[in-house]
GROMACS .gro file of C-alpha atoms in nm:
model
   89
    1UNK     CA    1   7.822   8.869   5.158
    2UNK     CA    2   7.814   9.261   5.150
    3UNK     CA    3   7.832   9.485   5.468
    4UNK     CA    4   7.671   9.821   5.517
    5UNK     CA    5   7.795  10.028   5.808
    6UNK     CA    6   7.665  10.367   5.925
    7UNK     CA    7   7.643  10.589   6.223
    8UNK     CA    8   7.314  10.612   6.402
    9UNK     CA    9   7.103  10.943   6.425
   10UNK     CA   10   7.237  11.041   6.756
   11UNK     CA   11   7.585  10.981   6.637
   12UNK     CA   12   7.703  10.742   6.951
   13UNK     CA   13   7.589  10.446   6.799
   14UNK     CA   14   7.709  10.258   6.488
   15UNK     CA   15   7.527   9.999   6.294
   16UNK     CA   16   7.661   9.719   6.069
   17UNK     CA   17   7.458   9.509   5.863
   18UNK     CA   18   7.551   9.200   5.652
   19UNK     CA   19   7.341   9.090   5.355
   20UNK     CA   20   7.353   8.914   5.039
   21UNK     CA   21   7.148   8.877   4.717
   22UNK     CA   22   6.946   8.570   4.670
   23UNK     CA   23   6.693   8.414   4.415
   24UNK     CA   24   6.401   8.586   4.594
   25UNK     CA   25   6.573   8.937   4.640
   26UNK     CA   26   6.810   9.057   4.919
   27UNK     CA   27   6.855   8.868   5.227
   28UNK     CA   28   6.939   9.057   5.565
   29UNK     CA   29   7.195   8.819   5.734
   30UNK     CA   30   7.299   8.963   6.048
   31UNK     CA   31   7.276   9.317   6.243
   32UNK     CA   32   7.499   9.477   6.489
   33UNK     CA   33   7.473   9.767   6.735
   34UNK     CA   34   7.792   9.920   6.872
   35UNK     CA   35   7.835  10.177   7.119
   36UNK     CA   36   8.173  10.340   7.164
   37UNK     CA   37   8.324  10.073   6.968
   38UNK     CA   38   8.162   9.808   7.177
   39UNK     CA   39   7.896   9.555   7.050
   40UNK     CA   40   7.572   9.620   7.228
   41UNK     CA   41   7.361   9.385   7.017
   42UNK     CA   42   7.449   9.108   6.737
   43UNK     CA   43   7.175   8.914   6.579
   44UNK     CA   44   7.282   8.658   6.326
   45UNK     CA   45   7.057   8.405   6.104
   46UNK     CA   46   6.796   8.673   6.040
   47UNK     CA   47   6.749   8.547   5.679
   48UNK     CA   48   6.482   8.815   5.616
   49UNK     CA   49   6.437   8.870   5.227
   50UNK     CA   50   6.370   9.197   5.088
   51UNK     CA   51   6.276   9.304   4.714
   52UNK     CA   52   6.559   9.530   4.685
   53UNK     CA   53   6.903   9.609   4.841
   54UNK     CA   54   6.768   9.938   4.940
   55UNK     CA   55   6.476   9.806   5.137
   56UNK     CA   56   6.716   9.545   5.304
   57UNK     CA   57   6.941   9.831   5.441
   58UNK     CA   58   6.658  10.067   5.527
   59UNK     CA   59   6.474   9.796   5.724
   60UNK     CA   60   6.797   9.690   5.901
   61UNK     CA   61   6.863  10.030   5.995
   62UNK     CA   62   6.510  10.094   6.117
   63UNK     CA   63   6.533   9.793   6.339
   64UNK     CA   64   6.864   9.915   6.499
   65UNK     CA   65   6.717  10.247   6.561
   66UNK     CA   66   6.427  10.092   6.729
   67UNK     CA   67   6.662   9.916   6.960
   68UNK     CA   68   6.866  10.245   7.032
   69UNK     CA   69   6.538  10.440   7.110
   70UNK     CA   70   6.468  10.176   7.396
   71UNK     CA   71   6.785  10.312   7.548
   72UNK     CA   72   6.791  10.686   7.456
   73UNK     CA   73   6.406  10.725   7.545
   74UNK     CA   74   6.456  10.554   7.882
   75UNK     CA   75   6.243  10.257   7.832
   76UNK     CA   76   6.548  10.014   7.919
   77UNK     CA   77   6.855  10.132   8.111
   78UNK     CA   78   7.206  10.024   8.030
   79UNK     CA   79   7.213   9.862   8.393
   80UNK     CA   80   6.899   9.662   8.303
   81UNK     CA   81   7.045   9.558   7.987
   82UNK     CA   82   7.392   9.453   8.110
   83UNK     CA   83   7.234   9.262   8.422
   84UNK     CA   84   7.013   9.067   8.169
   85UNK     CA   85   7.345   8.963   8.021
   86UNK     CA   86   7.308   9.173   7.684
   87UNK     CA   87   6.984   9.016   7.601
   88UNK     CA   88   6.695   9.241   7.524
   89UNK     CA   89   6.363   9.153   7.734
   0.00000   0.00000   0.00000
């Protein structure tokens, strides 16, 4: 399994993607969003398959950015998120 890690566009989040090559292409296995070194979201067992490695990474980062946008644009507060036990509504 391969790992791709990068900082988010605003710099306060970090994204970690795990993916692997399979017969059908590249499978995105899991994604994790961290803030200040603490895990905010971890999704395993995604098994979404993409034609190329670049598409798998790009779609994973896009998903992470969409989640972060919920926080940074005010659609979801950190308090609401933590009160829901770390599960997005």
